[in-house]
Structures are given as C-alpha cells and as structure tokens.
Coordinates of C-alpha atoms and ligand atoms in Angstrom, one line a residue:
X1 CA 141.1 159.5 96.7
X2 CA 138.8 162.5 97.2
X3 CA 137.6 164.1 94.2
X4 CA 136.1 168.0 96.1
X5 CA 138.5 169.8 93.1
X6 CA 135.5 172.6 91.6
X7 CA 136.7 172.6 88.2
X8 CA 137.0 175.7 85.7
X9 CA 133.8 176.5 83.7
X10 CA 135.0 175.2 80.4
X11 CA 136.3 171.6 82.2
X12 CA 132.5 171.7 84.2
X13 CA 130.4 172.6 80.7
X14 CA 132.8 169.3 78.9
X15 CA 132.0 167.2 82.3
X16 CA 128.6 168.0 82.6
X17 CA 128.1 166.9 78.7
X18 CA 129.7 163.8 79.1
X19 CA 127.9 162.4 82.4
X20 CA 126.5 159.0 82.3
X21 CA 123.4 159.5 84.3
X22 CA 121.3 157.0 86.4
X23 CA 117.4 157.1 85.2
X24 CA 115.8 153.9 86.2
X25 CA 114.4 152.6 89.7
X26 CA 116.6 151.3 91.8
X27 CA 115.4 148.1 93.9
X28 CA 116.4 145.5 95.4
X29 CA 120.4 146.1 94.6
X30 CA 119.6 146.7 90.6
X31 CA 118.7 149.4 88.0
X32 CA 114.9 148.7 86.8
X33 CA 112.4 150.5 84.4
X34 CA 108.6 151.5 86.6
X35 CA 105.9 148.9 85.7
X36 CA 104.1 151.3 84.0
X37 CA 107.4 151.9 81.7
X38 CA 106.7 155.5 82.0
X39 CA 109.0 157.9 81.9
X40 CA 109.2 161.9 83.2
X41 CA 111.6 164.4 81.7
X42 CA 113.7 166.3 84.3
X43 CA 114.8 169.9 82.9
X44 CA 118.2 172.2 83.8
X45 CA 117.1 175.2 85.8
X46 CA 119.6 177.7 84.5
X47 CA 118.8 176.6 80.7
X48 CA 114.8 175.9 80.9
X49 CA 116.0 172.9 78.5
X50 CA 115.8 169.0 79.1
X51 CA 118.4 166.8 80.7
X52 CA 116.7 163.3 80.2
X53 CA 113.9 161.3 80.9
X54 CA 113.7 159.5 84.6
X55 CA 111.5 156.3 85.4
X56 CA 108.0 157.7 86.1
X57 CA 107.5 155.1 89.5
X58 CA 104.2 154.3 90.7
X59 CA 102.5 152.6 93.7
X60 CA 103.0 149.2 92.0
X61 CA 106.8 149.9 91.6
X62 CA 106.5 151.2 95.5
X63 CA 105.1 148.1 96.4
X64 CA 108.0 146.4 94.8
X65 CA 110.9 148.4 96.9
X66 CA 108.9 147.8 99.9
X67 CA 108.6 144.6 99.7
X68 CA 112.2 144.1 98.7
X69 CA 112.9 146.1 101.5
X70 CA 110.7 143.7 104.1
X71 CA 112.5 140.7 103.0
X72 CA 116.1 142.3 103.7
X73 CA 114.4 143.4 107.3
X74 CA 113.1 140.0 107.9
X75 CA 116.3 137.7 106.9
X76 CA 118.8 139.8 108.9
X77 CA 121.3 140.6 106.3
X78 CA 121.5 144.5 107.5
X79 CA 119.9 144.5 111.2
X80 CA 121.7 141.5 112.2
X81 CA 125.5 142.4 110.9
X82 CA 127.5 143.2 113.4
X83 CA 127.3 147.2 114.0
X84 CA 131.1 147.0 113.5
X85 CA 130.6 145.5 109.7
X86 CA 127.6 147.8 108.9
X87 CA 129.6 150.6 109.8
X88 CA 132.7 149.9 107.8
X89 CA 130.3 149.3 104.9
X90 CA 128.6 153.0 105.4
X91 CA 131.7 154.1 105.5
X92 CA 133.1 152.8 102.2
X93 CA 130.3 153.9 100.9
X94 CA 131.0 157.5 102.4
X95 CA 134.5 157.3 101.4
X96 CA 133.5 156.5 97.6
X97 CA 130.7 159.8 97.7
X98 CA 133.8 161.7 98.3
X99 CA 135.9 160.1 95.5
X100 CA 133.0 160.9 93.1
X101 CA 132.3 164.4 94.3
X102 CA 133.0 166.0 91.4
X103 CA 130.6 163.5 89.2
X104 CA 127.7 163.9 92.1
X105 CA 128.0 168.1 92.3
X106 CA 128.0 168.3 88.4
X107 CA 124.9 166.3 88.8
X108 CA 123.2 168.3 90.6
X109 CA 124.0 171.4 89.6
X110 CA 122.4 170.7 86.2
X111 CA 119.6 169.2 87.8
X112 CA 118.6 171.2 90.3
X113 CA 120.4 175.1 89.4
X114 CA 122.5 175.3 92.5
X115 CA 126.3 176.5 92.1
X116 CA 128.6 174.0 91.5
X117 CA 131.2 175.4 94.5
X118 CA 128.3 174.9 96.7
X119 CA 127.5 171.7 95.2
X120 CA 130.9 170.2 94.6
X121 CA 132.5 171.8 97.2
X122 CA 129.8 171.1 99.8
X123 CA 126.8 169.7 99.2
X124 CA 128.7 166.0 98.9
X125 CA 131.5 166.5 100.8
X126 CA 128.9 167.1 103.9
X127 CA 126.8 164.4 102.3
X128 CA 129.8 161.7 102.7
X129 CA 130.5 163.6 105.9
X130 CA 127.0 163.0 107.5
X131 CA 126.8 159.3 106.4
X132 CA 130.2 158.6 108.3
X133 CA 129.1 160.4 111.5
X134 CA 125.9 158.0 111.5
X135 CA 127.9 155.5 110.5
X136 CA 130.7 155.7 113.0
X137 CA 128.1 155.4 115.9
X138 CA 126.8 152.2 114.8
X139 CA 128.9 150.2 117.1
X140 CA 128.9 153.1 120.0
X141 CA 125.7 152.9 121.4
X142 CA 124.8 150.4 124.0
X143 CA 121.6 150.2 125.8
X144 CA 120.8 149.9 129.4
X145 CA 120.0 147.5 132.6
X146 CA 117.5 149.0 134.6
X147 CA 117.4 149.0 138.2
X148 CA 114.7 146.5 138.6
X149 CA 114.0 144.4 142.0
X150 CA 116.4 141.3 143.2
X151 CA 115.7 138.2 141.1
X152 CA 114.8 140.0 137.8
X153 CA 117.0 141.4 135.2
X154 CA 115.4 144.5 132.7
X155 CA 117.2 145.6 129.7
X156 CA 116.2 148.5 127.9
X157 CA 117.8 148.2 124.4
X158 CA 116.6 150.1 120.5
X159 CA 116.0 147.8 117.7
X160 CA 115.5 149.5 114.0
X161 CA 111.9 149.8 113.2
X162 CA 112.3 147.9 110.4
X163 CA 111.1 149.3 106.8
X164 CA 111.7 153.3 107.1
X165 CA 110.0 155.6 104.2
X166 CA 111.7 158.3 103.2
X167 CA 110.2 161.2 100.9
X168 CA 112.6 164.2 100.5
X169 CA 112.9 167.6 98.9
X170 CA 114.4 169.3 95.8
X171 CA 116.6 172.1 98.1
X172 CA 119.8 169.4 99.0
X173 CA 118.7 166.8 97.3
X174 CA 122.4 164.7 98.5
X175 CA 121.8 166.2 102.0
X176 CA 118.3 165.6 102.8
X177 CA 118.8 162.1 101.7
X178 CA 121.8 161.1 103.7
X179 CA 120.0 163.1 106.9
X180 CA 117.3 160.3 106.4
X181 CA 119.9 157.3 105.0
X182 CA 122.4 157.4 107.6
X183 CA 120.8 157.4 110.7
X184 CA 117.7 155.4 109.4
X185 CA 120.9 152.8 107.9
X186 CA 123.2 153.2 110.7
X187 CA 120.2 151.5 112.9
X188 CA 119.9 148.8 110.8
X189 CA 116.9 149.7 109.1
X190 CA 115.8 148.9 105.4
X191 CA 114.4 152.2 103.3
X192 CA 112.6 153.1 100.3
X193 CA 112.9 156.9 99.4
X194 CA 111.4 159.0 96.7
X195 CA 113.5 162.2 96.0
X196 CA 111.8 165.3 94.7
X197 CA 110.7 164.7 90.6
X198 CA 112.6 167.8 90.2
X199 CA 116.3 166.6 91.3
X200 CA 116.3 162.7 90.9
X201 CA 119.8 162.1 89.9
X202 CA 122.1 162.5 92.8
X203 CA 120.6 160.2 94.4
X204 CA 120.5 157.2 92.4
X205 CA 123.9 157.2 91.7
X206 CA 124.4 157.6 95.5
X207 CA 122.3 154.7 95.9
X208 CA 124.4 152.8 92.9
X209 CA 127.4 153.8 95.1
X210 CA 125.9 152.1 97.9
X211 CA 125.9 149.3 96.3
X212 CA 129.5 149.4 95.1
X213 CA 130.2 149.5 99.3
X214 CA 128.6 146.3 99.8
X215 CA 124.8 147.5 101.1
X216 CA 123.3 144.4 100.6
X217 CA 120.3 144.5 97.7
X218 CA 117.3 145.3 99.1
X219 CA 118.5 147.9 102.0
X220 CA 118.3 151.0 100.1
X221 CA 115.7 151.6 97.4
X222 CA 115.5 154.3 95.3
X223 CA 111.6 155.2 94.2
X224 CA 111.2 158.4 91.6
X225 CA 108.0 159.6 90.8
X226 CA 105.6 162.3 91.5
X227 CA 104.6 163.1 95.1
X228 CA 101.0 162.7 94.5
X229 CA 101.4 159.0 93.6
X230 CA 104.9 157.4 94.7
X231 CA 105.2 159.7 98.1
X232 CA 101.5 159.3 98.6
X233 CA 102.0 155.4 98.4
X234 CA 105.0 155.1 100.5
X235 CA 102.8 157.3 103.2
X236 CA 99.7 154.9 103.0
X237 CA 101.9 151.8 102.6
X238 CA 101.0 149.5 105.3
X239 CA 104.4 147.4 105.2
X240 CA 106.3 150.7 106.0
X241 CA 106.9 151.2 110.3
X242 CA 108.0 155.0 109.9
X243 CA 108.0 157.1 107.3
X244 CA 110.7 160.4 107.4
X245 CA 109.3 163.8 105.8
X246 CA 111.3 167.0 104.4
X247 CA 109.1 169.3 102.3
X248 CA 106.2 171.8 102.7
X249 CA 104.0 172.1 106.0
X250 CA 101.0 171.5 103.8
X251 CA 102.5 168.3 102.1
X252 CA 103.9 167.0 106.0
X253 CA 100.3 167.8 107.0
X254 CA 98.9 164.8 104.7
X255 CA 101.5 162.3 106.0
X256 CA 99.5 162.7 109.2
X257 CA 96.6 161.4 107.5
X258 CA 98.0 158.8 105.6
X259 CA 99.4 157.3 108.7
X260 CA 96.0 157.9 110.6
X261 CA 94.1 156.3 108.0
X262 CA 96.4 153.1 107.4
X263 CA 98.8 151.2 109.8
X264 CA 100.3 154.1 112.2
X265 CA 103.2 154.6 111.3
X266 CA 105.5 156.7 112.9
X267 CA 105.4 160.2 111.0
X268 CA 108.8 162.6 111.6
X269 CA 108.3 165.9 109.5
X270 CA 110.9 168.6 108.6
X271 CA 108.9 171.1 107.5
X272 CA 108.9 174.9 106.2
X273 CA 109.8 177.8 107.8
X274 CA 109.7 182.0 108.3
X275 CA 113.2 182.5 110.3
X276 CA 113.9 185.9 112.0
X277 CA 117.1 187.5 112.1
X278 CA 117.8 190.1 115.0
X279 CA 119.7 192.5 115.2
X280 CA 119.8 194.5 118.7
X281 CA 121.3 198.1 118.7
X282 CA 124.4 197.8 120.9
X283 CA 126.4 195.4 117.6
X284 CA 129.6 196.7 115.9
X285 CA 130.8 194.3 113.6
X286 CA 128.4 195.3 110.6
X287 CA 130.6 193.7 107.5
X288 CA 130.3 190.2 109.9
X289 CA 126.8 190.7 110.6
X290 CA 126.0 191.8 106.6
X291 CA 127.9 188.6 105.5
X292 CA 125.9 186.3 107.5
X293 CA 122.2 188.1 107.1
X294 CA 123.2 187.7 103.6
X295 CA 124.3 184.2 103.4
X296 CA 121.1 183.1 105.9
X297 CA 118.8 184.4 103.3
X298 CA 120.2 184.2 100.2
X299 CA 123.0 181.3 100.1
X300 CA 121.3 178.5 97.8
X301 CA 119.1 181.4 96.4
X302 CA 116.9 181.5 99.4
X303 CA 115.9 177.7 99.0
X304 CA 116.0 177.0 102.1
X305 CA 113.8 175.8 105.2
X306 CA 115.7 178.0 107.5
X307 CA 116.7 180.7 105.4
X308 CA 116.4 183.5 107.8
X309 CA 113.9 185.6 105.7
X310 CA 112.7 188.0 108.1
X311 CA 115.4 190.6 109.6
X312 CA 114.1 192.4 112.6
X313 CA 116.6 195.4 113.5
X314 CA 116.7 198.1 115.8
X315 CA 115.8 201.4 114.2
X316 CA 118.8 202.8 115.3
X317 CA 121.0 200.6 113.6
X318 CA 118.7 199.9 110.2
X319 CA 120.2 202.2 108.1
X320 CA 124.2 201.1 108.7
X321 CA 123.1 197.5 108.6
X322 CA 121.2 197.6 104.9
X323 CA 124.0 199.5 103.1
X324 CA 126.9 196.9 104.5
X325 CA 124.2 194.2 103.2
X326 CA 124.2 196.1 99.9
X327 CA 128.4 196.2 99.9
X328 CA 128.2 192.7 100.6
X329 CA 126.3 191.3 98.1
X330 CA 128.3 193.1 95.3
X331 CA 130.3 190.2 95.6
X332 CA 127.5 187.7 94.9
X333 CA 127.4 186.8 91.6
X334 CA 124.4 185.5 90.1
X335 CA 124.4 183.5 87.0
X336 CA 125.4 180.2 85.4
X337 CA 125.7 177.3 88.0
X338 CA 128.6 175.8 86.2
X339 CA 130.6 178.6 86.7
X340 CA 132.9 178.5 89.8
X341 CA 132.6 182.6 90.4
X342 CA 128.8 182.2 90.5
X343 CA 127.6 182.0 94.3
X344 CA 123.9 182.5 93.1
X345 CA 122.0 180.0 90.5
X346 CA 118.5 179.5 89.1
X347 CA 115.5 178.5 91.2
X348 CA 114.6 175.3 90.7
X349 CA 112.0 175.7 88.3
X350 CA 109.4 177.5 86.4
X351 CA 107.0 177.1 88.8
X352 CA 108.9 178.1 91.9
X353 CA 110.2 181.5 89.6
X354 CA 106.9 182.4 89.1
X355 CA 105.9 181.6 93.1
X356 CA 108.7 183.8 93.9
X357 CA 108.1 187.2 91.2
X358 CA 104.3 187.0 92.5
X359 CA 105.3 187.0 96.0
X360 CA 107.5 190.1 95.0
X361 CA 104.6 191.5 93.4
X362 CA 102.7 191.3 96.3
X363 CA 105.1 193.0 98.3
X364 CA 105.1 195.9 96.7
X365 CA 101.3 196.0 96.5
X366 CA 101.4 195.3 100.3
X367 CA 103.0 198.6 100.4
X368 CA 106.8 197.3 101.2
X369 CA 109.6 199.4 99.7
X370 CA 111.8 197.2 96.8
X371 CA 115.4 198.1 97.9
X372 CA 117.0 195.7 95.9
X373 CA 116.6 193.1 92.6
X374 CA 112.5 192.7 92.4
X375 CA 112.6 191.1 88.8
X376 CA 113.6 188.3 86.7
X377 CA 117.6 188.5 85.4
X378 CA 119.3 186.5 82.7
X379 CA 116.0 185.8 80.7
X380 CA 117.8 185.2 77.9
X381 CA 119.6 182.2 78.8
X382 CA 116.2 179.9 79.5
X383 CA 116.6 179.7 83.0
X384 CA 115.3 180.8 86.4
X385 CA 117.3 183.7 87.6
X386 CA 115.7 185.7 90.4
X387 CA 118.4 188.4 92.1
X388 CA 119.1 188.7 95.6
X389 CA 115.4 190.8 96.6
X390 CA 115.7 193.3 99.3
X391 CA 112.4 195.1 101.0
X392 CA 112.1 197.5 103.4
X393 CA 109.3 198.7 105.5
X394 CA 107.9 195.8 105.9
X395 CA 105.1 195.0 109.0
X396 CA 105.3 191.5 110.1
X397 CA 101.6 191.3 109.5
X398 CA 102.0 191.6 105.7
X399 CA 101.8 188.3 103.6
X400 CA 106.0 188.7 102.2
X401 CA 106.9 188.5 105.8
X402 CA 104.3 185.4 106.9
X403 CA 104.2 183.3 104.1
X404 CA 106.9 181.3 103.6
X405 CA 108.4 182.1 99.8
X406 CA 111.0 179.9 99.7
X407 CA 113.3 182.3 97.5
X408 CA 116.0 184.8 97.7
X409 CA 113.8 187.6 99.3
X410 CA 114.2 189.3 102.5
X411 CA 112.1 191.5 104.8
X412 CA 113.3 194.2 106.7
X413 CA 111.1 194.9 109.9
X414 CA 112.0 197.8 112.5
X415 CA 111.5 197.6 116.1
X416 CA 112.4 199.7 119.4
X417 CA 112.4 197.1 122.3
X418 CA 113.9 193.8 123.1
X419 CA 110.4 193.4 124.1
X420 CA 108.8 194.2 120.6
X421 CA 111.7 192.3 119.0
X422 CA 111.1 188.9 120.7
X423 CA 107.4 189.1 120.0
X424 CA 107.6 190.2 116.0
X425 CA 110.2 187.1 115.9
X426 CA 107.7 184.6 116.9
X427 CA 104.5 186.1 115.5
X428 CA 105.3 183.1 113.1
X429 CA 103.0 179.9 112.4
X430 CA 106.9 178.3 112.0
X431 CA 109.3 177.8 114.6
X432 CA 112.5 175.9 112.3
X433 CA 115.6 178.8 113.2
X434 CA 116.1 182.5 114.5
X435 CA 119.9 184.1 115.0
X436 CA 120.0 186.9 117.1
X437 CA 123.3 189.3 117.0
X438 CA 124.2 191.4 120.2
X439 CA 127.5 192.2 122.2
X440 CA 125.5 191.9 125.6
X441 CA 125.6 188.4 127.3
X442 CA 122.4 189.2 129.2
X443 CA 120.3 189.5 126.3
X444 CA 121.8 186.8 124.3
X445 CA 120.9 184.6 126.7
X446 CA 117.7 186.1 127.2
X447 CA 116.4 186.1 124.0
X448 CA 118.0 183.3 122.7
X449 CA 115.5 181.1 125.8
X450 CA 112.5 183.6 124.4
X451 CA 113.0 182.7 120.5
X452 CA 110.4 179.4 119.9
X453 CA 112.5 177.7 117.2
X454 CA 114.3 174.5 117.1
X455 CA 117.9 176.2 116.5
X456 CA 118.9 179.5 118.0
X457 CA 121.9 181.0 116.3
X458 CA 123.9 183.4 118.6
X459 CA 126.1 185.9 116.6
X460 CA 126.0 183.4 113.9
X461 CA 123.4 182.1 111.2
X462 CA 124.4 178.7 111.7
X463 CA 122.3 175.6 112.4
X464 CA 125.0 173.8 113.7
X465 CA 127.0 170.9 112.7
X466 CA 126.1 167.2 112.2
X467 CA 126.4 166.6 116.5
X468 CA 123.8 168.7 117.1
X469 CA 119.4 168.4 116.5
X470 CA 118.0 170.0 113.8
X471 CA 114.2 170.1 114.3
X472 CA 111.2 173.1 114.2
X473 CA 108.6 174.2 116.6
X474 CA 104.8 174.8 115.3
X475 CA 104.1 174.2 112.1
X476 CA 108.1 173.6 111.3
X477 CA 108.1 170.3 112.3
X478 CA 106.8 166.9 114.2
X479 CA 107.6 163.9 115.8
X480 CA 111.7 163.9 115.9
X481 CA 115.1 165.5 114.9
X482 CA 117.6 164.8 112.1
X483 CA 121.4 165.1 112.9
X484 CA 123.1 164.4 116.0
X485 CA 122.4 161.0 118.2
X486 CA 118.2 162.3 118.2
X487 CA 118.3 161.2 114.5
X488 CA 118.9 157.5 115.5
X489 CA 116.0 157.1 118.2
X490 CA 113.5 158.5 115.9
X491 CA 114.3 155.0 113.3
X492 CA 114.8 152.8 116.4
X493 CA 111.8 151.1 118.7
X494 CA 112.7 150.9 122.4
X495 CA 112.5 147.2 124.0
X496 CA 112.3 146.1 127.2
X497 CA 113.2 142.5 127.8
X498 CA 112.2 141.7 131.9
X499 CA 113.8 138.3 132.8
X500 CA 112.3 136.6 135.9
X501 CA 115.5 134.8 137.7
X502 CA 114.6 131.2 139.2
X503 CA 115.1 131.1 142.6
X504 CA 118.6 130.3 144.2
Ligands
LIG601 P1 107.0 169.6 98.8 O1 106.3 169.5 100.1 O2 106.3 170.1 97.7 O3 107.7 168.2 98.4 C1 108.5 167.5 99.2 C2 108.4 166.1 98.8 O4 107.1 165.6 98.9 C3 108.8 165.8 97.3 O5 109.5 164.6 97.2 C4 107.4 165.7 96.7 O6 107.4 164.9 95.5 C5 106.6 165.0 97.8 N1 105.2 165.2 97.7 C6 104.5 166.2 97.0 N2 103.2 166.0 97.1 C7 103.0 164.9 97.9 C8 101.8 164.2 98.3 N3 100.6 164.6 98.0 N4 102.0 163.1 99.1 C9 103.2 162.6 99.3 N5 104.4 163.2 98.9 C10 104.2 164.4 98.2 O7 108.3 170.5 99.2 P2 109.4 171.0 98.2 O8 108.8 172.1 97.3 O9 110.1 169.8 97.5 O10 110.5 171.6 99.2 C11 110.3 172.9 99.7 C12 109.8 172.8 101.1 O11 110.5 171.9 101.9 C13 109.8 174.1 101.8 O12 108.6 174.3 102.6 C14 110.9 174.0 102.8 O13 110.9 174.8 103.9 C15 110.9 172.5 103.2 N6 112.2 172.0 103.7 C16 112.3 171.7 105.0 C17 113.5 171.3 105.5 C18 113.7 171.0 107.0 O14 114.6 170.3 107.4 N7 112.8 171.5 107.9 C19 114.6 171.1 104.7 C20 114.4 171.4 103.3 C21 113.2 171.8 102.8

C-alpha cells in the first residue's frame, strides 16, 4: 500500500506531533549513540524552535561505518548476490518508502521547511521512484567481449568500487541521498553517508527502512554530524574507493584535496549553480512561460542547484513577461509548511535567511530595481520566511546575478541579440542548467548547442527525468553524473580479464 495521501493541516500538525523519530547512528544494520555520546539539536525552519537532539558523529564513529562497510565489501554478502536478489531487495525497500510516504514527508517538512505537497507528494514518491529505476537495472547490464586476436579471449566487465562515501546536502535531503544510494547500491557497492546536520531525519529512517527490505547490515551506514568533522573524515578516509559530493562549489573544492592528500579516491561533485533562463522575442505562450520561470526559480523557495536564477529576456518582450510572472505568483502561497495550500516554506535556516536578505540588500545597493517581496514575512511565527524576490535592471556583472544565493531571488537581465543573449547566459563561473523559450526551431537548436551547462531545457525548465544525466560544466560539477545509466559507471571500476587460450 502507498501512502502519497497529503493530509489536511490539522491531521499534518497531530502527525507531525506524534512522529517517532530516528536520532542515533546507524551502522552496521543497528541504531547506535556517536562515541563521543554527543548530541546536536536540529531546529523546525518555519518555527525557529527545536525538534530533538541527533547523534553528534565523529571521525571515530566514521571509522566505525567504514569499517563495517569494508567487511560487507570483502565477504560478498551485497557484491556477490545475484543482481536479480539485490534488485528485488532495492525494490522492497522502494516499495516500503512509498508505503511510509506520508511518515517520511512529515519528516522533512519539519525538519527542513519545505511544503509538505512537495514533500509528501514528491519528494518520496521520486525518492522510492529513483531507487527502483537503479534497482531494476541491476540484472540488465552485461559487459563486453572485445575483439581481441585468435587464441585469446578479453572481457571487459564493471565491478563496484567497493566502499563509496557519500556526503549530501540539506535542499532534498530523500533525493540527493537515493541519487547517491541507488546507483552506488544497485552496483553492489557498500556506503557510508553523512546528510546535511540541518535535515538528518529522513534519511535514517530510510536507512531503517532498508533494513526492514533485507539490506544486509553493514551496506548502508548512516553517519550525522557536522561537515567539518564527519564529511571531512569520510573525504580523507583511506578505506573509502570513491567518495559522491552534492553541496557548495567551495565545499566540492576541498574533496579535491582530501583525496589528493590521502588514498585517491575517486571524487564525483554536484555542485552549485547561476542558471539562465531565456527568453527570445518571437514566444506567445506568456502564462506557460511565467508558470515555469516561476517554478525554476522559486519552487523549493529557490533552494536549489539549478534554480534558474538569472532570466535573460528580450527587451521587447520584458515588460509582458514580468506582469504574467506577477499574475502567476498570486497563486503562491507562502507560509506554514504543514499546510497543503502552502507552495512556499521557510529557508532552511537562520543562517541561510540572513545569506539571502544580505544578498537582497546588496542588490539594491548594486543599483537593481526591487519589483517584488525584498524582506522577511511571517516574523512572528519564529521561522525563515523570505517572499518570492523579484529585481529588475539587473547587469550580469553585478554580484545578485553572479553569486550564487541559493534563495527565492530572481534577476532580470535585458538583451537585444541572440548573440548578446548566448554570451550573458554563460558569463557564469557555473555551468549546472539553462532553459531557453522560443517558437523558432533554428534557434532552439542553436542555442540550446551554445548554452555550456550540463542540462538544456527547451521550452521547459525541466532537468529531465531519472533516464537521463544530470551533471554541471565549470565550477558546477566534476568527475561524473547522477541519474540515468552514467550514475552506475561512476560507482563501478572497469576490468579487463585477457585469457591466453592453449594451443589446439
Ligand atoms: P554545503 O557545501 O555547505 O554542504 C554540503 C554537505 O557538505 C553537507 O553535508 C555538509 O555538512 C558537508 N560539509 C560542509 N563542510 C564540509 C567540509 N569542510 N568537509 C566535508 N564536508 C563538509 O552545501 P549545502 O549548503 O548543504 O547545500 C547547498 C549547496 O549545494 C548549493 O551550492 C547548491 O547549489 C548545491 N547543490 C547542488 C546540487 C547538484 O546536484 N549539483 C544539488 C543540490 C544542492
């Protein structure tokens, strides 16, 4: 049974009172406290106010999970199942995400501020969905037999890469794990992975769930903790082969180093990013076009490494475009996360509030016209509330349109040319996503080739669907993919096994 019902406000308040939340390590197949026995609180964005107190981990406890994780990688009991029995077990364990969907999104919308439509609705059924794609390919890829001379057989086959790290962000905390779990677990790989401090407890009920499937102890280990000491350790750990990255270009950066200065390990980064949206002059469809621009920048309150944060438009169209942006976002409703009208929520924190309103402040002092929200809402409820931001006149050379702010703030930049358009869309240090929107073939094709970003989105802000690479250019991103078949090389070592045949 599938459990993706959103319920009422009052049902979702009495729900989220009443969860029985996971706070302890998970290694090696059971609940533990850290070895320090410390403890970190985590709060509710949209209240300011405590939920509970999570086990602080620390290297030691990483040591722990990794070596947990070795032993299950050495005896077999995940790489050597048949793919046919590891992918029934991922997919139980899919199916009973599903089942609890309505326990996981209440989760994290107290923990992490985001709406619990999106959360309930979404967040886990994709979750559950992306573990069953990986899953389901488990036993449907084969390897090859190259063409090697007469009298020698060569077989070109992937084996997992054995212990996988995996160090994710606060934004989808479900998602971004299960982009790292299921391929990384559908190869056969064992993994330790730290979620954000901010939004631990998704994902150790997930893992709990896991369990419940029949992923053998020691497969999946769940580390929490602070970046600077549990994701630093799992970076520098020298038991770890690969370790999988979603966060902040300047966090990614030191993964680089912490490989470089230990054991080599394969480093794959998913990292920020300063998307453009363009819009060209000959488009019609403005209330499409609004609803998308808005749901690029805004949908998860702008928390989002591809949010589409910079829209380029034709002068000649500006002017229609911004009102039907203003039209549509009447209908976004900003407040309480529990509540199932509410398609905007808090920011994740304090901190990232603050980020935000000083970025805004900046933006005007930059000179860039505020057309929209520009200040803090809903003060009086404790939380982070930050409206949809609109500014215009923006130049692509101020800070608000290179920076990334990682909030629900959107520059408007003008230009004439397709020319002028192509280059302010990659004046960019990032390269994660662009959309364009035009009714002429030639330049979509055109510019879609010229945009230097990972996922081009033609008449549409979407990134595609779980078959296809997600991945940035520049500073968005290094060394592989997540999503689509690309996910499972980057967790898998390629082996050649050359077999000299006696002679007849
Ligand atoms: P962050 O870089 O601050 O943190 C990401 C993770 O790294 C967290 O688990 C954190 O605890 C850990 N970390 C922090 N300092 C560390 C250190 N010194 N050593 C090791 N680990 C450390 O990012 P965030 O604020 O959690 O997330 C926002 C960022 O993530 C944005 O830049 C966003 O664009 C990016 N992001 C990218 C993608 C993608 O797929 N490209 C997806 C989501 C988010």
């Amino acid at each position: 049974m599938t459990d993706t019902l959103i319920p009422a406000i009052d049902e979702a308040r009495a729900e989220a009172e009443r969860l029985d939340l996971r706070t302890r390590l998970f290694i090696d197949g059971d609940f533990r406290d850290a070895a320090s026995g410390r403890r970190f609180t985590t709060e509710n964005p949209a209240t300011g106010r405590p939920i509970t107190e999570v086990a602080e981990g620390g290297p030691a406890d990483v040591d722990a999970a990794v070596t947990a994780a070795r032993r299950a990688a050495d005896d077999g009991r995940w790489s050597r199942l048949s793919p046919g029995d590891r992918k029934q077990i991922l997919i139980r364990w899919a199916d009973l995400i599903e089942a609890n969907a309505r326990e996981l999104g209440l989760i994290e919308t107290i923990d992490a501020g985001k709406p619990i439509a999106d959360t309930v609705g979404l967040d886990m059924p994709e979750t559950a969905a992306c573990i069953r794609w990986h899953a389901e390919a488990a036993d449907k890829i084969y390897g090859q037999v190259a063409p090697s001379p007469e009298g020698t057989v060569a077989t070109i086959t992937r084996e997992p890469v054995g212990v996988v790290g995996a160090v994710i962000p606060w934004n989808y905390p479900a998602q971004m794990a299960a982009w790292k779990l299921g391929p990384a677990l559908a190869t056969g790989n064992t993994v330790v992975i730290k979620p954000a401090s901010t939004t631990s407890l998704s994902l150790l009920r997930i893992a709990e769930l896991g369990a419940d499937a029949g992923i053998p102890g020691g497969v999946l280990n769940v580390v929490t903790g602070p970046g600077d000491t549990v994701g630093e350790a799992i970076g520098r750990h020298p038991d770890i082969d690969a370790v999988a990255f979603t966060g902040s270009t300047e966090v990614g950066r030191r993964f680089l180093h912490y490989s470089a200065e230990t054991n080599l390990k394969r480093v794959l980064l998913e990292l920020g990013g300063k998307s453009p949206q363009v819009v060209f002059p000959d488009v019609t469809d403005f209330e499409t076009i609004a609803s998308n621009v808005a749901i690029a920048i805004f949908w998860n309150m702008g928390e989002n490494c591809s949010a589409g944060s910079r829209l380029v438009v034709h002068r000649s169209v500006k002017a229609r475009l911004l009102e039907a942006v203003a039209a549509e976002l009447e209908a976004w409703r900003v407040g309480d996360p529990l509540d199932p009208a509410t398609r905007i929520g808090a920011l994740i924190s304090r901190g990232q509030m603050e980020k935000v309103l000083g970025y805004i402040d900046l933006g005007r002092s930059e000179g860039a016209r505020v057309v929209t929200g520009g200040s803090r809402i809903l003060e009086e409820s404790g939380g982070w509330f930050v409206p949809p931001t609109i500014f215009d006149n923006v130049r692509n050379d101020m800070r608000i349109a290179r920076e990334e702010i990682f909030g629900p703030v959107l520059s408007v930049i003008e230009f004439e040319t397709e020319a002028e358009a192509v280059a302010i869309a990659n004046d960019t240090p990032y390269g994660l996503a662009a959309s364009l929107y035009t009714r002429d073939l030639n330049v979509a094709h055109r510019v879609a080739r010229d945009l230097r970003a990972g996922v081009v989105g033609v008449n549409a802000y979407s990134e595609g669907d779980m078959t296809t690479p997600f991945g940035g250019y520049k500073l968005s991103g290094f060394g592989g993919h997540d999503k689509s078949l690309h996910a499972h090389d980057q967790y898998t070592e390629l082996k050649t096994i050359w077999i000299q045949l006696a002679e007849r």
